[in-house]
Short mmCIF file of C-alpha atoms in Angstrom, two decimals:
data_model
loop_
_atom_site.label_atom_id
_atom_site.label_comp_id
_atom_site.label_asym_id
_atom_site.label_seq_id
_atom_site.Cartn_x
_atom_site.Cartn_y
_atom_site.Cartn_z
CA UNK A 1 139.73 50.89 66.70
CA UNK A 2 138.24 51.31 70.21
CA UNK A 3 139.52 53.73 72.82
CA UNK A 4 141.45 52.50 75.82
CA UNK A 5 139.96 53.06 79.29
CA UNK A 6 142.48 55.85 79.99
CA UNK A 7 141.85 57.57 76.65
CA UNK A 8 138.09 57.35 77.08
CA UNK A 9 138.31 58.74 80.57
CA UNK A 10 140.52 61.61 79.35
CA UNK A 11 138.03 62.43 76.57
CA UNK A 12 135.20 62.47 79.10
CA UNK A 13 137.11 64.86 81.34
CA UNK A 14 137.90 67.14 78.37
CA UNK A 15 134.25 67.26 77.27
CA UNK A 16 133.14 67.99 80.84
CA UNK A 17 135.69 70.77 81.10
CA UNK A 18 134.55 72.24 77.79
CA UNK A 19 130.91 72.29 78.94
CA UNK A 20 131.93 74.06 82.12
CA UNK A 21 133.59 76.94 80.27
CA UNK A 22 131.20 79.91 80.15
CA UNK A 23 129.84 80.57 76.66
CA UNK A 24 131.08 77.28 75.18
CA UNK A 25 128.50 74.62 74.40
CA UNK A 26 126.60 75.26 77.62
CA UNK A 27 123.31 73.86 76.38
CA UNK A 28 121.94 73.17 79.85
CA UNK A 29 121.93 76.81 81.04
CA UNK A 30 118.79 78.79 80.30
CA UNK A 31 119.18 82.24 78.79
CA UNK A 32 118.89 84.92 81.44
CA UNK A 33 116.14 87.52 81.05
CA UNK A 34 116.91 91.13 81.88
CA UNK A 35 114.23 93.54 83.04
CA UNK A 36 114.43 97.29 83.58
CA UNK A 37 111.91 98.11 86.30
CA UNK A 38 110.87 101.63 87.29
CA UNK A 39 108.45 103.61 89.40
CA UNK A 40 108.53 101.55 92.61
CA UNK A 41 108.13 104.77 94.61
CA UNK A 42 110.56 105.07 97.53
CA UNK A 43 111.04 104.32 101.22
CA UNK A 44 108.93 101.51 102.63
CA UNK A 45 107.05 101.23 99.31
CA UNK A 46 110.19 100.43 97.35
CA UNK A 47 111.50 98.12 100.07
CA UNK A 48 108.23 96.18 100.14
CA UNK A 49 107.85 95.84 96.36
CA UNK A 50 111.41 94.60 96.15
CA UNK A 51 110.95 92.07 98.97
CA UNK A 52 107.48 90.81 98.03
CA UNK A 53 107.67 90.79 94.24
CA UNK A 54 110.97 91.62 92.59
CA UNK A 55 113.43 89.59 94.67
CA UNK A 56 111.28 86.40 94.79
CA UNK A 57 110.74 86.64 91.03
CA UNK A 58 114.47 87.04 90.46
CA UNK A 59 115.16 83.98 92.57
CA UNK A 60 112.54 81.86 90.83
CA UNK A 61 113.47 82.83 87.28
CA UNK A 62 117.13 83.88 87.44
CA UNK A 63 116.09 87.23 85.96
CA UNK A 64 118.51 90.13 86.09
CA UNK A 65 116.83 93.40 87.13
CA UNK A 66 117.84 97.02 86.89
CA UNK A 67 115.55 98.92 89.27
CA UNK A 68 114.76 102.64 89.47
CA UNK A 69 112.77 104.30 92.24
CA UNK A 70 110.53 107.28 91.61
CA UNK A 71 107.08 108.74 92.26
CA UNK A 72 104.36 108.30 89.64
CA UNK A 73 104.54 111.78 88.11
CA UNK A 74 108.29 111.38 87.52
CA UNK A 75 107.77 107.93 86.01
CA UNK A 76 105.12 109.31 83.65
CA UNK A 77 107.53 112.02 82.54
CA UNK A 78 110.17 109.38 81.78
CA UNK A 79 107.71 107.34 79.70
CA UNK A 80 106.89 110.44 77.67
CA UNK A 81 110.53 111.35 77.17
CA UNK A 82 111.52 107.80 76.21
CA UNK A 83 108.46 107.05 74.06
CA UNK A 84 110.47 106.42 70.88
CA UNK A 85 113.14 104.36 72.66
CA UNK A 86 111.94 103.16 76.10
CA UNK A 87 114.62 102.37 78.65
CA UNK A 88 112.12 100.73 81.02
CA UNK A 89 110.19 97.48 80.57
CA UNK A 90 107.94 97.40 83.63
CA UNK A 91 106.68 100.28 85.76
CA UNK A 92 104.52 100.77 88.82
CA UNK A 93 102.26 103.84 88.62
CA UNK A 94 99.43 105.07 90.86
CA UNK A 95 95.81 105.08 89.76
CA UNK A 96 95.21 108.50 88.20
CA UNK A 97 98.65 108.84 86.65
CA UNK A 98 98.21 105.30 85.31
CA UNK A 99 95.02 106.31 83.54
CA UNK A 100 96.87 109.22 81.95
CA UNK A 101 99.61 106.87 80.72
CA UNK A 102 96.96 104.55 79.27
CA UNK A 103 95.22 107.42 77.46
CA UNK A 104 98.52 108.52 75.96
CA UNK A 105 99.31 105.02 74.71
CA UNK A 106 102.46 104.71 76.80
CA UNK A 107 101.76 101.16 78.02
CA UNK A 108 101.54 97.83 76.24
CA UNK A 109 98.51 95.50 76.22
CA UNK A 110 99.23 92.47 78.41
CA UNK A 111 98.49 89.08 76.85
CA UNK A 112 95.79 87.39 78.93
CA UNK A 113 97.26 84.02 77.95
CA UNK A 114 100.35 84.85 80.05
CA UNK A 115 98.26 85.73 83.09
CA UNK A 116 97.78 82.36 84.75
CA UNK A 117 96.76 84.10 88.00
CA UNK A 118 94.01 86.17 86.39
CA UNK A 119 91.13 83.93 87.51
CA UNK A 120 92.01 84.55 91.17
CA UNK A 121 92.04 88.35 90.89
CA UNK A 122 89.18 90.74 91.66
CA UNK A 123 87.64 92.00 88.39
CA UNK A 124 88.18 95.67 89.20
CA UNK A 125 91.91 95.00 89.56
CA UNK A 126 92.13 94.20 85.85
CA UNK A 127 92.47 97.54 84.07
CA UNK A 128 91.38 97.62 80.43
CA UNK A 129 91.44 100.26 77.71
CA UNK A 130 88.46 101.23 75.58
CA UNK A 131 89.23 98.40 73.16
CA UNK A 132 89.05 95.82 75.97
CA UNK A 133 92.79 95.16 76.17
CA UNK A 134 94.37 94.54 79.58
CA UNK A 135 96.77 97.45 80.02
CA UNK A 136 97.47 97.39 83.77
CA UNK A 137 97.01 95.22 86.82
CA UNK A 138 96.31 96.51 90.29
CA UNK A 139 98.77 95.09 92.80
CA UNK A 140 97.26 96.65 95.92
CA UNK A 141 94.80 99.19 97.23
CA UNK A 142 96.07 102.00 99.39
CA UNK A 143 94.57 105.04 101.01
CA UNK A 144 95.49 108.18 102.89
CA UNK A 145 94.02 109.36 106.13
CA UNK A 146 95.35 111.63 108.86
CA UNK A 147 98.49 110.79 110.81
CA UNK A 148 99.41 112.55 114.03
CA UNK A 149 101.96 112.48 116.83
CA UNK A 150 100.15 111.28 119.95
CA UNK A 151 102.58 113.16 122.20
CA UNK A 152 102.14 116.48 120.38
CA UNK A 153 98.45 116.45 119.43
CA UNK A 154 95.95 116.40 122.31
CA UNK A 155 92.74 116.21 120.28
CA UNK A 156 92.44 113.26 117.90
CA UNK A 157 91.16 114.49 114.51
CA UNK A 158 87.89 112.95 113.29
CA UNK A 159 87.24 114.67 109.97
CA UNK A 160 89.21 115.92 106.99
CA UNK A 161 87.92 119.37 107.83
CA UNK A 162 89.56 119.15 111.26
CA UNK A 163 92.86 119.93 109.53
CA UNK A 164 91.84 123.58 109.70
CA UNK A 165 91.45 123.59 113.50
CA UNK A 166 93.42 126.42 115.14
CA UNK A 167 95.18 123.99 117.48
CA UNK A 168 96.93 122.38 114.48
CA UNK A 169 98.28 125.69 113.17
CA UNK A 170 102.00 125.49 112.47
CA UNK A 171 102.05 121.72 113.03
CA UNK A 172 100.49 120.48 109.79
CA UNK A 173 101.90 118.94 106.59
CA UNK A 174 99.81 118.24 103.47
CA UNK A 175 100.18 116.55 100.09
CA UNK A 176 100.80 118.58 96.95
CA UNK A 177 99.23 117.71 93.56
CA UNK A 178 102.47 115.91 92.67
CA UNK A 179 101.34 113.05 94.87
CA UNK A 180 98.76 110.66 93.40
CA UNK A 181 96.44 111.42 96.31
CA UNK A 182 96.92 115.19 96.18
CA UNK A 183 94.24 116.12 93.64
CA UNK A 184 91.71 113.48 94.82
CA UNK A 185 92.07 114.96 98.31
CA UNK A 186 91.59 118.46 96.90
CA UNK A 187 88.36 117.28 95.21
CA UNK A 188 87.23 115.59 98.45
CA UNK A 189 87.74 118.78 100.47
CA UNK A 190 85.88 120.79 97.83
CA UNK A 191 82.95 118.36 98.04
CA UNK A 192 82.89 118.48 101.84
CA UNK A 193 82.85 122.28 101.69
CA UNK A 194 79.87 122.38 99.32
CA UNK A 195 81.69 122.37 95.99
CA UNK A 196 83.03 119.63 93.76
CA UNK A 197 84.82 119.04 90.45
CA UNK A 198 82.74 121.79 88.82
CA UNK A 199 83.35 124.22 91.67
CA UNK A 200 86.78 123.81 93.22
CA UNK A 201 86.86 127.22 94.88
CA UNK A 202 86.12 125.81 98.38
CA UNK A 203 88.92 123.26 98.05
CA UNK A 204 91.53 125.77 96.95
CA UNK A 205 90.44 128.22 99.64
CA UNK A 206 90.77 125.51 102.31
CA UNK A 207 94.34 124.58 101.35
CA UNK A 208 95.33 128.18 100.71
CA UNK A 209 94.38 129.04 104.28
CA UNK A 210 96.25 126.00 105.63
CA UNK A 211 99.47 127.00 103.89
CA UNK A 212 99.09 130.63 104.94
CA UNK A 213 98.83 129.35 108.50
CA UNK A 214 102.12 127.51 108.21
CA UNK A 215 101.25 124.11 106.73
CA UNK A 216 104.20 122.40 105.04
CA UNK A 217 103.65 120.87 101.60
CA UNK A 218 105.25 117.62 100.45
CA UNK A 219 104.97 115.28 97.45
CA UNK A 220 106.00 111.73 98.36
CA UNK A 221 104.69 109.82 101.38
CA UNK A 222 108.25 109.05 102.56
CA UNK A 223 108.84 112.80 102.76
CA UNK A 224 105.69 113.21 104.86
CA UNK A 225 106.83 110.41 107.13
CA UNK A 226 110.17 112.14 107.59
CA UNK A 227 108.44 115.39 108.57
CA UNK A 228 106.59 113.57 111.34
CA UNK A 229 109.63 111.58 112.40
CA UNK A 230 111.94 114.58 112.74
CA UNK A 231 109.34 116.74 114.47
CA UNK A 232 108.89 119.34 111.71
CA UNK A 233 105.20 118.37 111.64
CA UNK A 234 102.93 116.80 114.25
CA UNK A 235 99.94 116.06 112.02
CA UNK A 236 99.79 115.24 108.30
CA UNK A 237 97.77 113.84 105.45
CA UNK A 238 99.51 110.50 104.94
CA UNK A 239 99.16 107.03 103.48
CA UNK A 240 98.36 104.41 106.10
CA UNK A 241 101.34 102.31 105.03
CA UNK A 242 103.72 105.11 105.94
CA UNK A 243 102.10 105.37 109.38
CA UNK A 244 102.59 101.67 110.13
CA UNK A 245 106.22 101.97 109.06
CA UNK A 246 106.73 104.85 111.50
CA UNK A 247 105.06 102.89 114.27
CA UNK A 248 107.30 99.89 113.60
CA UNK A 249 110.30 102.18 114.02
CA UNK A 250 109.03 103.32 117.41
CA UNK A 251 107.58 106.71 116.55
CA UNK A 252 104.38 107.69 118.45
CA UNK A 253 102.33 108.18 115.27
CA UNK A 254 98.65 107.17 115.06
CA UNK A 255 96.38 106.81 112.03
CA UNK A 256 92.86 108.16 111.63
CA UNK A 257 90.41 107.11 108.94
CA UNK A 258 88.29 110.29 108.74
CA UNK A 259 84.55 109.83 109.19
CA UNK A 260 83.95 110.87 105.57
CA UNK A 261 86.14 107.99 104.39
CA UNK A 262 89.80 107.64 103.48
CA UNK A 263 90.90 108.89 100.07
CA UNK A 264 92.27 105.97 98.14
CA UNK A 265 93.84 104.64 95.03
CA UNK A 266 95.68 101.62 93.77
CA UNK A 267 99.21 100.80 92.73
CA UNK A 268 99.40 99.29 89.26
CA UNK A 269 101.97 97.37 87.28
CA UNK A 270 102.32 98.10 83.56
CA UNK A 271 104.34 96.83 80.61
CA UNK A 272 105.88 99.80 78.83
CA UNK A 273 104.88 100.38 75.21
CA UNK A 274 107.68 99.11 72.99
CA UNK A 275 109.43 97.39 75.90
CA UNK A 276 112.58 95.63 74.72
CA UNK A 277 111.92 92.73 77.10
CA UNK A 278 108.15 92.54 76.68
CA UNK A 279 107.68 88.80 77.19
CA UNK A 280 109.64 88.78 80.46
CA UNK A 281 107.81 91.92 81.58
CA UNK A 282 104.44 90.22 81.19
CA UNK A 283 105.63 87.25 83.23
CA UNK A 284 106.65 89.58 86.05
CA UNK A 285 103.24 91.26 85.91
CA UNK A 286 101.60 87.85 86.25
CA UNK A 287 103.71 87.02 89.30
CA UNK A 288 102.83 90.37 90.87
CA UNK A 289 99.15 89.34 91.12
CA UNK A 290 99.85 85.82 92.40
CA UNK A 291 98.60 84.83 95.84
CA UNK A 292 102.20 84.47 97.00
CA UNK A 293 103.24 87.97 95.96
CA UNK A 294 99.98 89.57 97.05
CA UNK A 295 100.06 88.06 100.53
CA UNK A 296 103.68 89.08 101.01
CA UNK A 297 103.00 92.63 99.79
CA UNK A 298 99.94 92.98 102.02
CA UNK A 299 101.85 91.74 105.06
CA UNK A 300 104.82 94.03 104.38
CA UNK A 301 103.20 97.16 102.96
CA UNK A 302 99.71 96.73 104.40
CA UNK A 303 97.96 97.50 101.11
CA UNK A 304 94.68 95.75 100.31
CA UNK A 305 95.38 92.60 98.25
CA UNK A 306 93.64 91.85 94.93
CA UNK A 307 94.11 88.09 94.82
CA UNK A 308 91.07 86.35 96.35
CA UNK A 309 93.17 83.43 97.63
CA UNK A 310 95.13 85.61 100.05
CA UNK A 311 94.52 84.90 103.74
CA UNK A 312 95.71 87.73 105.97
CA UNK A 313 96.82 87.46 109.56
CA UNK A 314 94.37 89.15 111.98
CA UNK A 315 96.92 91.81 112.91
CA UNK A 316 97.41 92.59 109.21
CA UNK A 317 93.70 92.72 108.49
CA UNK A 318 93.34 95.31 111.28
CA UNK A 319 95.77 97.60 109.46
CA UNK A 320 94.15 97.65 106.05
CA UNK A 321 94.03 101.14 104.52
CA UNK A 322 90.31 101.67 105.15
CA UNK A 323 90.84 101.72 108.92
CA UNK A 324 89.69 99.46 111.74
CA UNK A 325 85.97 100.09 111.25
CA UNK A 326 85.98 100.56 107.48
CA UNK A 327 85.97 98.27 104.47
CA UNK A 328 86.95 98.44 100.79
CA UNK A 329 83.55 100.05 100.20
CA UNK A 330 84.41 103.04 102.40
CA UNK A 331 87.39 104.16 100.30
CA UNK A 332 86.69 107.38 98.42
CA UNK A 333 87.86 106.77 94.85
CA UNK A 334 87.61 109.99 92.86
CA UNK A 335 86.78 109.51 89.17
CA UNK A 336 90.24 109.50 87.54
CA UNK A 337 89.01 110.89 84.25
CA UNK A 338 87.67 113.98 86.00
CA UNK A 339 91.15 114.56 87.36
CA UNK A 340 92.85 113.81 84.05
CA UNK A 341 90.74 116.45 82.30
CA UNK A 342 91.44 119.07 84.95
CA UNK A 343 94.92 118.06 86.18
CA UNK A 344 96.95 120.72 84.38
CA UNK A 345 94.53 123.54 85.17
CA UNK A 346 94.18 122.56 88.82
CA UNK A 347 97.94 122.12 89.25
CA UNK A 348 98.57 125.53 87.71
CA UNK A 349 95.96 127.07 89.99
CA UNK A 350 97.53 125.34 93.02
CA UNK A 351 100.93 126.74 92.12
CA UNK A 352 99.48 130.22 91.75
CA UNK A 353 97.09 130.34 94.71
CA UNK A 354 98.41 127.84 97.26
CA UNK A 355 102.13 127.30 96.71
CA UNK A 356 102.95 130.97 96.28
#
């Protein structure tokens, strides 16, 4: 027997209502991925990674994200502590610390089949292990130069060695080895003073004298930016991105790319070994190297993009980390494996001789 019009209409309404009840026969709603993301640094770095990569990806994919901020050394410590039961799925780690994580097997190979944006990315931005597996992707090149307060410093520094000038005494702030640029800068100073990785005495002596003369030490770039902003320091070793952020906030801070070249690195995205949401993590890594994400990150954070399809605005191109007259070729990239081999010994020596 057929249904009457009223009965059929009532059945239709009941079915529609049932489909609308959460958790009941909702076949049209896609399952929501959840990602635990860590290591997005802090300050302007965290704000920019959120705005350029994480938030757009959330909006495009309806992915839920739990996000932790933290510098690379802290993130590495978490990966070690959580090795048997990782709480994080995706992490951003700086160059040298990244290589340490790769050597320790703390990150997961990324399936090239998921990386639809791979063909548009510079080859040196694709980080592989000794077996040829993709284990990290560079999402931007950054570098540190010298930042100074134009109202407090009369003589613009030109060289890394200028940090030791008497006129900067009591006004200086410098990175510690906790920062990803700290040890590469220590190696650079040693080389400029006639030493190098096999003879670090000149580097340690240089920084020891700076600290004895009142230099403040800091780990994260946001902390260095705060020292300049609140007047505790008038000149500092600092990432270019932090300088542009200070300028945008109205502080009279200028950036110098020393004549010997800025000391640089890259920020890398990794999938954590044993990640509970590995498939979703790899998709996020792929989006991070897309032209869309790379252009947005470069415009916001002023890091050098890795996607070859990115077209930067002239004003952005002028603020790339290598300075106005430099290029990617002028970045000093210290061999990470040299630092990995010597990290613990050099850090212990720093703590004993410099940070006493």
